[in-house]
Amino acid sequence: MEFNPFAPEVKQNPYPYFAHLRDHSPVYWVESLKSWAVSRYEDVAYIAKNTQLFSSAPIIPAILGDQNPVPEVNWMISADPPAHTALRKLVNKAFTPRMVAALEPRIREIVAQLLDQIAEKGGEFDLVHDFSTPLPLMVIAQMLGIEPERYREFKRWSDDMIRATGGEEVSPAERERLRGSMDDLRNYFENAIAERRQHPREDLISALVRAEEDHHQLTAREVLAMCLLLLLGGNETTTNLIGSTVLTLLSHPAELAKVRADLTLVPQMIEEMLRYEAPAQALLRQATADTKIAGSTIPAGSGVMILYGSANRDERQFPNPDVFDVTRNPQEHLAFGFGIHYCIGAPLARLEARIAMDAFLRRFPKVALCEQRREWIDSFVVRGPKSLPLELH
Ligand code: HEM
């Protein structure tokens, strides 16, 4: 069987292809990506953990290419130790559990406000457009300290950044517009960073500017790259987690009934969701030495695609992996990665998803999927429903 991650049928439902890879070619050469795809849980975890053998260097060049607004900076997600260790220590000082916990009341408020708007409209709505897209964006804006009156612009810049990185064919005029938008985004953050240096506030930009470790501080450009990385890493993934959760629950009425009957199941249901439909399905690495994985040698210098989405469906790790079971509580899923690059935003994403789902289920006891063809986002890297038309009864 050929595995082409760009084929529309693979993007719509990759799991039968992943199962075939795990059983027959756990290390598979993908010609279109010029990379090895690694699909078994054990191997994905091994590669993610062994940063000396597998470097993260290709990630940012692959995502941002010539649209990288700060190419001179070593972005944390693309950095290896010791540079990664130093960056992560500094960011950990700013992005603390306390800061995330302090956001909780504001997240509840944003969720309530978005659900109010949906309820007022009544009838049909699109969960992705009306709920799961604005929520993480408003939360990140709040966390960074972006003024509410600039949310609209901020949303456009964020959308454009994702569009600029989406690998889509865009016209020269659109390319120019995206470039202008990236300039505006960069200017906004540069001004905000300079301003926070003079007048610190209670926000993440100020905390990043202030963070110090071993007499070392982030430069203005590093703070800028970090803000952009938080936007890149934290928006679409969280949107997709919430979209996939609602779609999957409504398509599994027995599981939905269990959660509705006992809302304390929400946190573990979210963990099962992260396993079942990993929002970040694949990430890149580069082999630094010839390395044997599952009996095959990956030559030094090769690109390697680790399939978190496949690892989470590996029957060697999870019994009946294709069954969505809200009581499974799979602690060891790889949806947030593994090792030193483990998602720094995981506590925030979990908090948002739990608050969002708890409030959604309480608020809408009767909600149904509209009978339309459902499409997943056109990507093999990020996974979530493109739109999700629902009907309130
Ligand atoms: C459901 C939501 C999310 C998912 C599924 C997710 C997934 C991931 C994964 C798989 C990685 C590891 C990358 C690798 O192995 O190379 C990662 C790293 C990262 N994530 Fe998330 N993420 C989510 C939400 C967030 C949020 C809310 C933020 C920030 C506000 C965030 C910021 C980051 C950053 C900065 C890194 C890089 C960490 C490092 O290099 O040390 N993510 N994320």
CSV table of C-alpha atoms and ligand atoms in Angstrom, one decimal:
chain,number,residue,atom,x,y,z
A,1,MET,CA,0.0,0.0,0.0
A,2,GLU,CA,1.3,3.5,-0.9
A,3,PHE,CA,1.0,6.1,1.9
A,4,ASN,CA,0.7,9.6,0.5
A,5,PRO,CA,-0.1,12.1,3.3
A,6,PHE,CA,-1.3,14.6,0.7
A,7,ALA,CA,-4.0,12.3,-0.7
A,8,PRO,CA,-7.5,13.7,0.2
A,9,GLU,CA,-8.7,10.4,1.5
A,10,VAL,CA,-5.7,10.2,3.9
A,11,LYS,CA,-6.4,13.7,5.2
A,12,GLN,CA,-10.1,12.9,5.7
A,13,ASN,CA,-9.3,9.6,7.6
A,14,PRO,CA,-5.7,8.7,8.1
A,15,TYR,CA,-6.2,5.9,10.7
A,16,PRO,CA,-6.6,2.9,8.4
A,17,TYR,CA,-3.4,4.0,6.6
A,18,PHE,CA,-1.6,4.5,9.9
A,19,ALA,CA,-2.7,1.0,11.0
A,20,HIS,CA,-1.2,-0.5,7.8
A,21,LEU,CA,2.0,1.4,8.3
A,22,ARG,CA,2.4,0.2,11.9
A,23,ASP,CA,1.8,-3.4,10.9
A,24,HIS,CA,3.8,-3.5,7.7
A,25,SER,CA,6.2,-0.5,7.3
A,26,PRO,CA,6.8,1.1,10.7
A,27,VAL,CA,9.5,3.2,9.1
A,28,TYR,CA,8.3,4.3,5.7
A,29,TRP,CA,9.9,6.5,3.1
A,30,VAL,CA,7.4,9.2,2.0
A,31,GLU,CA,8.7,10.4,-1.4
A,32,SER,CA,6.5,13.5,-1.5
A,33,LEU,CA,8.0,14.7,1.8
A,34,LYS,CA,11.5,13.3,1.3
A,35,SER,CA,11.1,12.0,4.9
A,36,TRP,CA,10.7,8.8,6.8
A,37,ALA,CA,7.3,8.4,8.5
A,38,VAL,CA,7.5,6.7,11.9
A,39,SER,CA,4.2,5.3,13.1
A,40,ARG,CA,4.5,3.0,16.2
A,41,TYR,CA,4.0,4.4,19.7
A,42,GLU,CA,7.3,3.1,21.0
A,43,ASP,CA,9.4,4.5,18.1
A,44,VAL,CA,7.6,7.9,18.1
A,45,ALA,CA,8.3,8.3,21.9
A,46,TYR,CA,11.9,7.1,21.4
A,47,ILE,CA,12.6,9.7,18.7
A,48,ALA,CA,10.8,12.5,20.6
A,49,LYS,CA,12.9,11.7,23.6
A,50,ASN,CA,16.3,11.4,21.9
A,51,THR,CA,17.1,14.9,20.9
A,52,GLN,CA,20.8,14.2,20.3
A,53,LEU,CA,19.9,11.7,17.6
A,54,PHE,CA,16.9,13.5,16.3
A,55,SER,CA,17.1,17.3,16.0
A,56,SER,CA,14.0,19.6,15.9
A,57,ALA,CA,15.8,22.1,13.6
A,58,PRO,CA,13.6,21.5,10.5
A,59,ILE,CA,10.3,22.4,12.3
A,60,ILE,CA,10.2,26.2,11.9
A,61,PRO,CA,11.8,26.3,8.4
A,62,ALA,CA,9.1,23.8,7.3
A,63,ILE,CA,6.3,25.7,8.8
A,64,LEU,CA,7.3,29.3,8.1
A,65,GLY,CA,9.7,29.1,5.2
A,66,ASP,CA,10.3,32.5,3.7
A,67,GLN,CA,7.4,34.0,5.8
A,68,ASN,CA,9.4,33.7,9.0
A,69,PRO,CA,9.1,37.2,10.6
A,70,VAL,CA,12.2,36.6,12.8
A,71,PRO,CA,14.5,34.3,10.9
A,72,GLU,CA,17.6,35.3,12.9
A,73,VAL,CA,16.2,33.8,16.1
A,74,ASN,CA,16.4,30.3,17.4
A,75,TRP,CA,12.7,29.5,17.9
A,76,MET,CA,12.2,27.3,21.0
A,77,ILE,CA,10.2,24.6,19.2
A,78,SER,CA,13.0,24.3,16.6
A,79,ALA,CA,15.9,24.5,19.1
A,80,ASP,CA,18.0,21.6,20.5
A,81,PRO,CA,19.8,21.5,23.8
A,82,PRO,CA,21.6,23.5,25.2
A,83,ALA,CA,19.8,26.4,23.4
A,84,HIS,CA,16.4,24.9,24.0
A,85,THR,CA,17.1,24.3,27.7
A,86,ALA,CA,18.0,28.0,28.2
A,87,LEU,CA,14.9,29.2,26.3
A,88,ARG,CA,12.6,26.8,28.0
A,89,LYS,CA,13.8,27.8,31.5
A,90,LEU,CA,13.2,31.4,30.8
A,91,VAL,CA,9.7,30.8,29.3
A,92,ASN,CA,8.8,28.6,32.3
A,93,LYS,CA,9.4,31.5,34.5
A,94,ALA,CA,6.8,33.5,32.7
A,95,PHE,CA,4.3,30.8,31.7
A,96,THR,CA,3.7,29.5,35.2
A,97,PRO,CA,0.9,27.3,36.6
A,98,ARG,CA,-0.1,30.3,38.7
A,99,MET,CA,-0.5,32.4,35.6
A,100,VAL,CA,-2.6,29.7,33.9
A,101,ALA,CA,-4.8,29.2,37.0
A,102,ALA,CA,-5.3,33.0,37.3
A,103,LEU,CA,-6.8,33.0,33.8
A,104,GLU,CA,-9.6,30.6,34.8
A,105,PRO,CA,-12.3,33.2,35.7
A,106,ARG,CA,-11.7,35.1,32.5
A,107,ILE,CA,-11.9,31.9,30.5
A,108,ARG,CA,-15.2,31.1,32.1
A,109,GLU,CA,-16.4,34.6,31.2
A,110,ILE,CA,-15.4,34.3,27.6
A,111,VAL,CA,-17.0,30.9,27.3
A,112,ALA,CA,-20.2,32.2,28.8
A,113,GLN,CA,-20.3,35.2,26.5
A,114,LEU,CA,-19.7,33.1,23.4
A,115,LEU,CA,-22.4,30.6,24.4
A,116,ASP,CA,-24.8,33.5,25.2
A,117,GLN,CA,-24.4,34.8,21.7
A,118,ILE,CA,-25.1,31.4,20.2
A,119,ALA,CA,-28.2,31.0,22.4
A,120,GLU,CA,-29.5,34.4,21.4
A,121,LYS,CA,-29.2,33.6,17.8
A,122,GLY,CA,-31.0,30.3,18.3
A,123,GLY,CA,-31.5,27.6,15.6
A,124,GLU,CA,-28.4,26.8,13.6
A,125,PHE,CA,-24.9,27.9,14.3
A,126,ASP,CA,-21.4,26.8,13.4
A,127,LEU,CA,-19.4,25.6,16.4
A,128,VAL,CA,-16.1,26.3,14.8
A,129,HIS,CA,-16.9,29.8,13.6
A,130,ASP,CA,-18.9,30.9,16.7
A,131,PHE,CA,-17.1,29.1,19.5
A,132,SER,CA,-14.0,27.0,19.1
A,133,THR,CA,-12.1,29.6,17.0
A,134,PRO,CA,-12.7,32.8,19.0
A,135,LEU,CA,-12.2,31.1,22.4
A,136,PRO,CA,-8.5,30.3,22.3
A,137,LEU,CA,-7.8,33.5,20.4
A,138,MET,CA,-9.4,35.6,23.0
A,139,VAL,CA,-7.7,33.7,25.8
A,140,ILE,CA,-4.3,34.1,24.3
A,141,ALA,CA,-5.0,37.8,23.6
A,142,GLN,CA,-5.9,38.2,27.3
A,143,MET,CA,-2.9,36.3,28.4
A,144,LEU,CA,-0.5,38.3,26.3
A,145,GLY,CA,-2.2,41.6,27.4
A,146,ILE,CA,-3.6,42.7,24.1
A,147,GLU,CA,-6.2,45.4,24.4
A,148,PRO,CA,-9.7,44.2,23.8
A,149,GLU,CA,-10.2,47.0,21.2
A,150,ARG,CA,-7.5,45.4,19.1
A,151,TYR,CA,-9.0,41.9,19.1
A,152,ARG,CA,-10.4,42.3,15.6
A,153,GLU,CA,-7.0,43.2,14.1
A,154,PHE,CA,-5.3,40.6,16.3
A,155,LYS,CA,-7.7,38.0,14.9
A,156,ARG,CA,-6.9,39.0,11.3
A,157,TRP,CA,-3.1,38.8,11.9
A,158,SER,CA,-3.5,35.5,13.5
A,159,ASP,CA,-5.6,34.1,10.7
A,160,ASP,CA,-3.1,35.5,8.2
A,161,MET,CA,-0.2,33.9,10.0
A,162,ILE,CA,-1.9,30.5,9.8
A,163,ARG,CA,-2.8,31.2,6.2
A,164,ALA,CA,0.8,32.3,5.4
A,165,THR,CA,2.1,29.1,6.8
A,166,GLY,CA,-0.6,26.8,5.5
A,167,GLY,CA,1.3,25.7,2.4
A,168,GLU,CA,-1.7,26.7,0.3
A,169,GLU,CA,-1.2,28.1,-3.2
A,170,VAL,CA,-1.8,31.9,-2.9
A,171,SER,CA,-1.8,34.5,-5.6
A,172,PRO,CA,1.1,37.1,-5.8
A,173,ALA,CA,-1.3,39.8,-4.6
A,174,GLU,CA,-2.5,37.7,-1.7
A,175,ARG,CA,1.1,37.0,-0.8
A,176,GLU,CA,1.8,40.7,-0.7
A,177,ARG,CA,-1.2,41.2,1.5
A,178,LEU,CA,0.0,38.4,3.9
A,179,ARG,CA,3.4,39.9,4.0
A,180,GLY,CA,1.9,43.3,5.0
A,181,SER,CA,-0.1,41.6,7.6
A,182,MET,CA,2.9,39.9,9.1
A,183,ASP,CA,4.7,43.3,9.1
A,184,ASP,CA,1.8,44.8,11.1
A,185,LEU,CA,1.9,41.8,13.5
A,186,ARG,CA,5.6,42.2,14.0
A,187,ASN,CA,5.3,46.0,14.5
A,188,TYR,CA,2.5,45.6,17.0
A,189,PHE,CA,4.5,43.1,19.2
A,190,GLU,CA,7.7,45.1,18.9
A,191,ASN,CA,6.0,48.2,20.2
A,192,ALA,CA,4.2,46.2,22.9
A,193,ILE,CA,7.5,44.7,24.0
A,194,ALA,CA,9.3,48.1,24.1
A,195,GLU,CA,6.4,49.6,26.0
A,196,ARG,CA,6.3,46.7,28.6
A,197,ARG,CA,10.1,47.2,29.2
A,198,GLN,CA,9.2,50.8,30.3
A,199,HIS,CA,5.9,50.1,32.0
A,200,PRO,CA,5.5,46.4,33.0
A,201,ARG,CA,2.0,45.1,33.5
A,202,GLU,CA,0.5,41.9,34.8
A,203,ASP,CA,0.7,40.1,31.5
A,204,LEU,CA,2.8,37.4,29.7
A,205,ILE,CA,4.7,39.9,27.5
A,206,SER,CA,5.9,41.7,30.6
A,207,ALA,CA,6.8,38.4,32.3
A,208,LEU,CA,8.7,37.3,29.2
A,209,VAL,CA,10.6,40.6,29.1
A,210,ARG,CA,11.4,40.4,32.8
A,211,ALA,CA,12.3,36.7,33.0
A,212,GLU,CA,15.9,36.1,34.0
A,213,GLU,CA,18.0,33.0,34.5
A,214,ASP,CA,21.7,32.8,35.2
A,215,HIS,CA,22.0,36.6,34.4
A,216,HIS,CA,20.4,35.8,31.0
A,217,GLN,CA,17.3,37.5,29.6
A,218,LEU,CA,15.4,37.0,26.3
A,219,THR,CA,16.2,39.6,23.7
A,220,ALA,CA,13.3,41.7,22.2
A,221,ARG,CA,13.5,39.5,19.1
A,222,GLU,CA,13.3,36.3,21.2
A,223,VAL,CA,10.3,37.6,23.0
A,224,LEU,CA,8.7,38.4,19.7
A,225,ALA,CA,9.4,34.9,18.4
A,226,MET,CA,8.0,33.5,21.6
A,227,CYS,CA,4.8,35.5,21.3
A,228,LEU,CA,4.4,34.3,17.7
A,229,LEU,CA,5.1,30.7,18.7
A,230,LEU,CA,2.4,30.9,21.3
A,231,LEU,CA,-0.1,32.1,18.7
A,232,LEU,CA,1.0,29.4,16.2
A,233,GLY,CA,1.0,26.6,18.8
A,234,GLY,CA,-2.0,27.6,20.9
A,235,ASN,CA,-4.8,28.7,18.6
A,236,GLU,CA,-5.6,26.1,15.9
A,237,THR,CA,-4.7,23.1,18.1
A,238,THR,CA,-7.2,24.2,20.8
A,239,THR,CA,-9.8,25.1,18.3
A,240,ASN,CA,-9.5,21.6,16.8
A,241,LEU,CA,-9.6,19.8,20.1
A,242,ILE,CA,-12.9,21.5,21.0
A,243,GLY,CA,-14.3,21.0,17.5
A,244,SER,CA,-13.3,17.3,17.4
A,245,THR,CA,-14.7,16.8,20.9
A,246,VAL,CA,-18.2,18.1,20.0
A,247,LEU,CA,-18.3,16.3,16.7
A,248,THR,CA,-17.1,13.0,18.3
A,249,LEU,CA,-19.5,13.2,21.2
A,250,LEU,CA,-22.5,13.9,19.0
A,251,SER,CA,-21.5,11.0,16.7
A,252,HIS,CA,-21.2,8.6,19.8
A,253,PRO,CA,-24.6,9.0,21.6
A,254,ALA,CA,-23.8,6.3,24.2
A,255,GLU,CA,-20.6,8.1,25.2
A,256,LEU,CA,-22.3,11.5,25.2
A,257,ALA,CA,-25.0,10.1,27.5
A,258,LYS,CA,-22.4,8.9,30.0
A,259,VAL,CA,-20.8,12.3,30.1
A,260,ARG,CA,-24.1,14.2,30.3
A,261,ALA,CA,-25.1,11.9,33.2
A,262,ASP,CA,-21.8,12.6,35.1
A,263,LEU,CA,-20.0,15.8,34.2
A,264,THR,CA,-17.0,14.9,36.4
A,265,LEU,CA,-16.1,12.7,33.4
A,266,VAL,CA,-15.2,15.8,31.3
A,267,PRO,CA,-11.5,15.9,32.2
A,268,GLN,CA,-10.9,12.3,31.3
A,269,MET,CA,-13.1,12.5,28.3
A,270,ILE,CA,-10.8,15.3,27.0
A,271,GLU,CA,-7.8,13.1,27.5
A,272,GLU,CA,-9.5,10.3,25.5
A,273,MET,CA,-10.3,12.9,22.9
A,274,LEU,CA,-6.6,14.0,22.7
A,275,ARG,CA,-5.7,10.4,22.1
A,276,TYR,CA,-8.5,9.6,19.7
A,277,GLU,CA,-8.1,12.7,17.4
A,278,ALA,CA,-4.7,14.2,18.1
A,279,PRO,CA,-5.0,17.9,17.0
A,280,ALA,CA,-1.2,17.9,16.0
A,281,GLN,CA,-0.9,14.6,14.1
A,282,ALA,CA,2.7,14.9,12.9
A,283,LEU,CA,5.9,16.8,13.6
A,284,LEU,CA,9.3,16.8,11.9
A,285,ARG,CA,12.7,15.8,13.1
A,286,GLN,CA,16.1,15.4,11.4
A,287,ALA,CA,18.4,12.4,12.1
A,288,THR,CA,21.8,13.5,13.2
A,289,ALA,CA,23.4,10.0,12.9
A,290,ASP,CA,22.5,6.7,11.3
A,291,THR,CA,20.0,5.2,13.7
A,292,LYS,CA,18.2,1.9,13.7
A,293,ILE,CA,14.4,2.2,14.3
A,294,ALA,CA,12.1,-0.9,14.2
A,295,GLY,CA,14.8,-2.8,12.3
A,296,SER,CA,15.4,-0.1,9.6
A,297,THR,CA,18.3,2.3,9.5
A,298,ILE,CA,17.4,5.9,9.2
A,299,PRO,CA,20.5,7.6,7.6
A,300,ALA,CA,22.1,10.7,9.1
A,301,GLY,CA,20.7,13.9,7.7
A,302,SER,CA,17.2,12.4,6.8
A,303,GLY,CA,14.0,14.1,7.6
A,304,VAL,CA,11.7,12.1,10.0
A,305,MET,CA,8.0,12.6,10.5
A,306,ILE,CA,6.8,11.4,13.8
A,307,LEU,CA,3.2,10.5,13.7
A,308,TYR,CA,1.7,11.4,17.1
A,309,GLY,CA,-1.8,10.7,15.6
A,310,SER,CA,-0.7,7.1,14.8
A,311,ALA,CA,1.1,6.5,18.0
A,312,ASN,CA,-2.1,7.3,19.9
A,313,ARG,CA,-4.0,4.6,17.9
A,314,ASP,CA,-1.3,1.9,18.3
A,315,GLU,CA,-2.9,-1.3,19.5
A,316,ARG,CA,0.5,-2.2,21.1
A,317,GLN,CA,-0.1,0.6,23.6
A,318,PHE,CA,-3.9,1.1,23.8
A,319,PRO,CA,-6.4,-1.9,23.7
A,320,ASN,CA,-9.1,-1.3,21.0
A,321,PRO,CA,-7.5,1.9,20.0
A,322,ASP,CA,-10.2,2.8,17.4
A,323,VAL,CA,-12.9,2.8,20.1
A,324,PHE,CA,-13.7,6.2,21.6
A,325,ASP,CA,-14.3,5.4,25.3
A,326,VAL,CA,-14.9,8.3,27.6
A,327,THR,CA,-13.9,6.2,30.7
A,328,ARG,CA,-10.5,5.1,29.3
A,329,ASN,CA,-8.5,8.0,30.7
A,330,PRO,CA,-5.3,7.4,28.7
A,331,GLN,CA,-2.7,9.3,30.6
A,332,GLU,CA,0.2,8.3,28.4
A,333,HIS,CA,-1.1,9.6,25.0
A,334,LEU,CA,1.3,11.6,22.9
A,335,ALA,CA,-1.0,14.4,21.8
A,336,PHE,CA,1.2,17.0,23.6
A,337,GLY,CA,4.4,15.4,22.5
A,338,PHE,CA,7.0,13.8,24.7
A,339,GLY,CA,10.3,14.8,26.3
A,340,ILE,CA,11.9,18.2,26.4
A,341,HIS,CA,9.5,19.8,23.8
A,342,TYR,CA,6.4,18.6,25.7
A,343,CYS,CA,3.7,21.2,25.0
A,344,ILE,CA,4.2,24.2,27.3
A,345,GLY,CA,0.6,25.1,26.7
A,346,ALA,CA,-0.9,21.8,27.8
A,347,PRO,CA,-2.2,23.0,31.1
A,348,LEU,CA,-3.9,26.0,29.4
A,349,ALA,CA,-5.3,23.8,26.6
A,350,ARG,CA,-6.7,21.4,29.1
A,351,LEU,CA,-8.2,24.1,31.2
A,352,GLU,CA,-9.9,25.8,28.2
A,353,ALA,CA,-11.2,22.5,26.8
A,354,ARG,CA,-12.6,21.4,30.2
A,355,ILE,CA,-14.3,24.7,30.9
A,356,ALA,CA,-15.6,24.9,27.3
A,357,MET,CA,-17.1,21.4,27.3
A,358,ASP,CA,-18.6,21.6,30.8
A,359,ALA,CA,-20.3,24.8,30.0
A,360,PHE,CA,-21.4,23.7,26.5
A,361,LEU,CA,-23.0,20.5,27.8
A,362,ARG,CA,-24.8,22.3,30.7
A,363,ARG,CA,-26.0,25.1,28.5
A,364,PHE,CA,-27.3,23.0,25.6
A,365,PRO,CA,-29.0,19.8,26.8
A,366,LYS,CA,-30.4,19.3,23.3
A,367,VAL,CA,-28.1,20.0,20.4
A,368,ALA,CA,-27.7,18.0,17.2
A,369,LEU,CA,-25.4,17.7,14.2
A,370,CYS,CA,-26.9,19.2,11.0
A,371,GLU,CA,-27.2,16.7,8.3
A,372,GLN,CA,-24.5,17.9,6.0
A,373,ARG,CA,-21.3,16.4,4.6
A,374,ARG,CA,-18.6,16.8,7.2
A,375,GLU,CA,-15.1,17.7,6.2
A,376,TRP,CA,-11.9,17.7,8.1
A,377,ILE,CA,-9.3,20.4,7.6
A,378,ASP,CA,-7.3,19.9,4.5
A,379,SER,CA,-4.0,19.0,6.2
A,380,PHE,CA,-2.2,15.9,7.4
A,381,VAL,CA,-0.5,17.9,10.2
A,382,VAL,CA,-3.4,19.5,12.0
A,383,ARG,CA,-6.7,17.6,12.5
A,384,GLY,CA,-10.1,19.0,13.3
A,385,PRO,CA,-13.5,19.6,11.6
A,386,LYS,CA,-13.3,22.4,9.1
A,387,SER,CA,-16.8,23.6,10.2
A,388,LEU,CA,-19.4,22.1,12.4
A,389,PRO,CA,-23.0,23.2,11.8
A,390,LEU,CA,-25.2,22.4,14.7
A,391,GLU,CA,-28.8,22.9,15.6
A,392,LEU,CA,-30.3,23.8,19.0
A,393,HIS,CA,-33.6,22.1,19.8
B,1,HEM,C1,-5.0,21.0,22.3
B,1,HEM,C2,-4.1,21.9,22.2
B,1,HEM,C3,-2.6,21.7,21.9
B,1,HEM,C4,-2.0,20.6,21.3
B,1,HEM,C5,-2.6,19.3,20.8
B,1,HEM,C6,-0.6,20.9,21.3
B,1,HEM,C7,0.4,20.0,20.8
B,1,HEM,C8,1.8,20.2,20.9
B,1,HEM,C9,2.8,19.3,20.6
B,1,HEM,C10,2.5,17.9,20.1
B,1,HEM,C11,4.0,19.8,20.9
B,1,HEM,C12,5.4,19.1,20.8
B,1,HEM,C13,6.1,19.5,19.5
B,1,HEM,C14,7.2,18.6,19.2
B,1,HEM,O1,7.3,17.4,19.6
B,1,HEM,O2,8.1,19.1,18.4
B,1,HEM,C15,3.8,21.2,21.4
B,1,HEM,C16,4.7,22.1,21.7
B,1,HEM,C17,4.4,23.4,22.0
B,1,HEM,N1,3.2,24.0,22.3
B,1,HEM,FE1,1.4,23.0,22.2
B,1,HEM,N2,-0.4,22.1,21.8
B,1,HEM,C18,-1.6,22.6,22.2
B,1,HEM,C19,-1.8,23.9,22.8
B,1,HEM,C20,-0.9,24.8,23.1
B,1,HEM,C21,-1.1,26.1,23.7
B,1,HEM,C22,-2.5,26.6,24.2
B,1,HEM,C23,0.0,26.8,23.7
B,1,HEM,C24,0.4,28.1,24.2
B,1,HEM,C25,-0.4,29.1,24.5
B,1,HEM,C26,1.0,25.9,23.1
B,1,HEM,C27,2.4,26.2,22.9
B,1,HEM,C28,3.3,25.3,22.5
B,1,HEM,C29,4.8,25.6,22.5
B,1,HEM,C30,5.4,27.0,22.8
B,1,HEM,C31,5.5,24.4,22.2
B,1,HEM,C32,7.0,24.2,22.0
B,1,HEM,C33,7.6,23.7,23.3
B,1,HEM,C34,9.1,23.4,23.2
B,1,HEM,O3,9.6,23.5,22.1
B,1,HEM,O4,9.7,23.3,24.3
B,1,HEM,N3,0.4,24.7,22.7
B,1,HEM,N4,2.4,21.4,21.4
